Short mmCIF file of C-alpha atoms in Angstrom, two decimals:
data_model
loop_
_atom_site.label_atom_id
_atom_site.label_comp_id
_atom_site.label_asym_id
_atom_site.label_seq_id
_atom_site.Cartn_x
_atom_site.Cartn_y
_atom_site.Cartn_z
CA MET G 2 -51.48 -127.63 161.76
CA ARG G 3 -48.25 -129.58 161.43
CA ARG G 4 -44.99 -127.68 161.48
CA ARG G 5 -42.77 -128.08 158.49
CA GLN G 6 -39.50 -129.72 159.46
CA ARG G 7 -36.46 -127.55 158.82
CA LEU G 8 -33.88 -129.42 156.76
CA THR G 9 -30.17 -129.07 157.40
CA PRO G 10 -28.36 -127.71 154.32
CA PRO G 11 -25.69 -130.00 152.87
CA PHE G 12 -23.02 -127.34 153.50
CA SER G 13 -23.00 -124.61 156.13
CA VAL G 14 -20.95 -121.51 155.26
CA THR G 15 -19.82 -118.74 157.61
CA TYR G 16 -17.69 -115.71 156.73
CA VAL G 17 -16.08 -113.54 159.42
CA PRO G 18 -14.37 -110.40 158.00
CA LEU G 19 -12.73 -109.21 161.21
CA SER G 20 -11.45 -111.47 164.00
CA THR G 21 -12.01 -110.55 167.64
CA ASP G 22 -8.98 -112.38 169.05
CA ASP G 23 -6.06 -111.22 166.84
CA SER G 24 -6.31 -114.36 164.71
CA LEU G 25 -6.55 -114.23 160.92
CA ASP G 26 -9.18 -111.95 159.37
CA GLN G 27 -11.48 -112.75 156.44
CA THR G 28 -12.08 -116.33 157.51
CA LEU G 29 -14.43 -118.62 155.61
CA THR G 30 -15.65 -121.77 157.39
CA ILE G 31 -17.46 -124.56 155.54
CA ILE G 32 -19.05 -127.51 157.33
CA ASN G 33 -19.96 -130.67 155.40
CA ASN G 34 -23.27 -131.93 156.82
CA THR G 35 -23.43 -134.88 154.45
CA ASP G 36 -22.03 -138.40 154.60
CA THR G 37 -19.96 -137.87 151.43
CA SER G 38 -16.46 -136.40 151.31
CA VAL G 39 -15.97 -133.83 148.54
CA ARG G 40 -13.57 -131.39 146.91
CA PRO G 41 -15.63 -128.22 146.38
CA THR G 42 -14.88 -125.42 143.94
CA LEU G 43 -16.32 -122.14 145.17
CA ARG G 44 -17.20 -118.88 143.45
CA PHE G 45 -17.30 -115.62 145.40
CA THR G 46 -19.14 -112.32 145.05
CA ALA G 47 -17.68 -109.56 147.23
CA ARG G 48 -20.09 -107.01 148.72
CA ASN G 49 -19.73 -103.79 150.70
CA ALA G 50 -21.41 -102.90 154.00
CA TYR G 51 -24.63 -102.01 152.15
CA GLY G 52 -24.80 -105.36 150.36
CA THR G 53 -23.84 -103.87 147.00
CA GLU G 54 -21.74 -106.05 144.73
CA LEU G 55 -18.16 -104.94 144.14
CA PRO G 56 -17.70 -106.09 140.52
CA HIS G 57 -14.01 -105.18 140.22
CA VAL G 58 -12.92 -107.18 143.27
CA SER G 59 -11.44 -110.63 142.70
CA THR G 60 -11.44 -113.25 145.47
CA ILE G 61 -9.15 -116.19 146.06
CA GLY G 62 -8.72 -118.59 148.98
CA VAL G 63 -5.39 -119.31 150.66
CA ASN G 64 -6.50 -122.95 150.90
CA GLN G 65 -7.47 -122.92 147.23
CA THR G 66 -11.21 -123.43 147.61
CA HIS G 67 -11.61 -121.27 144.48
CA VAL G 68 -9.93 -123.99 142.39
CA GLY G 69 -11.11 -127.14 144.20
CA GLY G 70 -7.77 -127.61 145.93
CA ALA G 71 -9.01 -128.65 149.38
CA LEU G 72 -10.72 -131.79 150.57
CA LEU G 73 -13.82 -131.46 152.77
CA PRO G 74 -14.46 -134.79 154.49
CA ALA G 75 -17.91 -135.98 155.46
CA GLY G 76 -18.83 -134.42 158.79
CA GLY G 77 -15.71 -132.25 158.64
CA THR G 78 -14.85 -128.57 158.55
CA LEU G 79 -12.78 -126.65 156.02
CA VAL G 80 -11.37 -123.24 156.92
CA ASP G 81 -10.05 -120.86 154.28
CA ILE G 82 -8.68 -117.33 154.42
CA LEU G 83 -9.96 -115.09 151.65
CA ARG G 84 -7.90 -112.49 149.86
CA PHE G 85 -9.54 -109.64 147.97
CA ASP G 86 -7.80 -107.70 145.20
CA GLY G 87 -8.82 -104.95 142.83
CA GLN G 88 -10.72 -101.67 142.99
CA GLY G 89 -12.87 -101.62 146.12
CA ALA G 90 -11.04 -104.42 147.96
CA ARG G 91 -10.88 -102.25 151.08
CA LEU G 92 -14.67 -101.95 151.10
CA VAL G 93 -15.46 -105.68 151.32
CA SER G 94 -17.49 -106.54 154.40
CA GLY G 95 -19.36 -109.58 153.14
CA VAL G 96 -19.18 -112.26 150.50
CA ASP G 97 -21.66 -114.49 148.70
CA VAL G 98 -20.45 -118.06 148.27
CA GLN G 99 -21.66 -120.35 145.49
CA LEU G 100 -20.79 -123.99 144.90
CA ALA G 101 -19.57 -123.95 141.31
CA GLU G 102 -18.46 -127.58 141.18
CA VAL G 103 -18.11 -130.53 143.51
CA GLU G 104 -16.03 -133.68 143.12
CA GLU G 105 -16.80 -136.66 145.34
CA SER G 106 -13.98 -138.35 147.25
CA ASP G 107 -13.69 -141.69 149.02
CA HIS G 108 -11.92 -140.06 151.99
CA GLN G 109 -13.16 -141.34 155.34
CA ALA G 110 -15.53 -139.23 157.41
CA LEU G 111 -13.83 -137.36 160.23
CA GLU G 112 -14.73 -138.11 163.82
CA GLN G 113 -12.98 -134.90 164.90
CA ASP G 114 -11.34 -132.11 162.92
CA VAL G 115 -7.58 -132.05 162.42
CA ARG G 116 -5.92 -129.00 164.01
CA THR G 117 -2.86 -126.84 163.35
CA VAL G 118 -1.73 -124.12 165.74
CA MET G 119 1.15 -121.70 166.14
CA ILE G 120 3.39 -122.70 169.03
CA ASP G 121 6.25 -121.08 170.91
CA LEU G 122 9.58 -122.53 171.98
CA GLU G 123 7.87 -124.33 174.89
CA GLN G 124 5.33 -125.87 172.50
CA LYS G 125 2.48 -123.74 173.86
CA ALA G 126 -0.11 -122.16 171.59
CA THR G 127 0.62 -118.53 170.72
CA ALA G 128 -0.91 -115.75 168.61
CA ASP G 129 2.22 -113.59 168.69
CA PRO G 130 4.32 -113.76 165.49
CA GLU G 131 7.46 -113.04 167.54
CA ASP G 132 6.86 -116.26 169.50
CA PHE G 133 5.87 -118.30 166.45
CA TRP G 134 8.65 -120.90 166.45
CA GLY G 135 6.75 -123.96 165.23
CA ILE G 136 3.52 -125.58 164.11
CA GLY G 137 1.62 -128.00 166.30
CA VAL G 138 -0.41 -130.57 164.34
CA VAL G 139 -3.01 -132.86 165.92
CA ASN G 140 -4.93 -135.71 164.29
CA PRO G 141 -7.45 -137.13 166.80
CA ASN G 142 -8.98 -139.58 164.31
CA PRO G 143 -8.48 -143.39 164.36
CA PHE G 144 -7.01 -143.28 160.85
CA GLY G 145 -4.21 -141.38 159.13
CA VAL G 146 -4.66 -138.17 157.16
CA THR G 147 -2.54 -136.19 154.73
CA MET G 148 -2.48 -132.42 154.81
CA ARG G 149 -0.80 -129.39 153.29
CA VAL G 150 0.25 -126.64 155.66
CA SER G 151 0.84 -122.98 154.83
CA LEU G 152 2.23 -120.00 156.70
CA VAL G 153 0.29 -116.75 156.27
CA ARG G 154 1.66 -113.21 156.53
CA LEU G 155 -0.69 -110.24 156.84
CA GLU G 156 -0.32 -106.55 156.08
CA ASP G 157 -0.10 -104.03 158.91
CA ARG G 158 -3.40 -103.04 160.49
CA GLU G 159 -4.94 -99.93 158.93
CA ARG G 160 -7.70 -98.38 161.02
CA SER G 161 -10.46 -100.95 161.48
CA TYR G 162 -10.06 -102.60 158.07
CA PRO G 163 -9.55 -106.39 157.92
CA ARG G 164 -5.93 -107.27 157.28
CA GLN G 165 -5.23 -108.65 153.81
CA VAL G 166 -2.96 -111.62 153.17
CA VAL G 167 0.29 -110.42 151.58
CA ASP G 168 2.29 -113.65 151.51
CA VAL G 169 1.63 -117.38 151.72
CA VAL G 170 4.38 -119.99 152.05
CA GLU G 171 3.28 -123.59 151.64
CA LEU G 172 5.48 -126.27 153.17
CA GLN G 173 7.31 -128.14 150.45
CA GLU G 174 6.19 -131.59 151.60
CA ASP G 175 2.78 -132.92 152.57
CA VAL G 176 2.35 -133.80 156.23
CA ASP G 177 1.27 -137.43 156.72
CA MET G 178 -0.27 -137.82 160.16
CA ALA G 179 -0.75 -141.26 161.71
CA SER G 180 -3.95 -142.10 163.56
CA VAL G 181 -4.45 -140.39 166.95
CA SER G 182 -1.16 -138.54 166.73
CA ASN G 183 0.44 -135.13 167.20
CA HIS G 184 3.51 -133.62 165.63
CA VAL G 185 5.64 -130.47 165.83
CA ILE G 186 7.14 -128.79 162.76
CA TRP G 187 9.84 -126.31 163.78
CA LEU G 188 10.30 -123.25 161.58
CA PRO G 189 13.69 -122.29 160.12
CA GLU G 190 15.28 -119.45 162.01
CA ASP G 191 15.13 -117.07 159.05
CA VAL G 192 11.30 -117.14 158.89
CA ARG G 193 10.48 -116.84 162.59
CA GLY G 194 8.59 -113.70 163.47
CA GLN G 195 7.47 -113.03 159.90
CA PHE G 196 4.12 -114.83 159.79
CA HIS G 197 0.83 -114.22 161.56
CA GLY G 198 -0.92 -117.55 161.21
CA VAL G 199 -0.96 -121.12 159.98
CA VAL G 200 -3.62 -122.85 157.89
CA HIS G 201 -4.01 -126.37 156.56
CA ARG G 202 -6.10 -128.30 154.12
CA LEU G 203 -6.63 -132.04 153.77
CA VAL G 204 -5.60 -133.73 150.54
CA PRO G 205 -5.70 -137.32 149.24
CA PRO G 206 -2.96 -139.37 150.97
CA THR G 207 0.52 -139.47 149.48
CA LEU G 208 1.33 -142.81 151.14
CA ALA G 209 -0.29 -146.11 150.25
#
């Protein structure tokens, strides 16, 4: 008897409610296994630890995956941080993700994912908000990319609950990264120590 070949789904989705390394909680990771770049619009159904739907909980993504605001290149990865609001938001431990709409893009396929990290004064990666002085951006691809970068502030930890996003500040200007390049964006002094993470999303280029 011949075995049936298992097909790779066009998009792989992983949700992690609670980080194990003090990074951001409630992380959604989407991998594009196709050869077409897209801008997906997602719909979410929040569920508790027993798998029961929480109908009064609304879900949005910091990187705007709920409104099709992020580009997911062919072969690339899109990371979003989910925020839950409404009655029962504290009880969310899982989420169903549905592709409500998808818009194709002519963006080039990524050879490697673009990265943004929190860095300290010595330009070393850090997870400590007190040492968060700047953003390190790396584009390892042989072509330029344009991205939007946001700072994320979380609530204080309460017992073992995932920390909710309480504030998001998006940089006023898009970041245009040249091919195979890295860049440092230093934070203004008045915002240092206030944010717990940095996220980015690719967008169509702003430069011709």
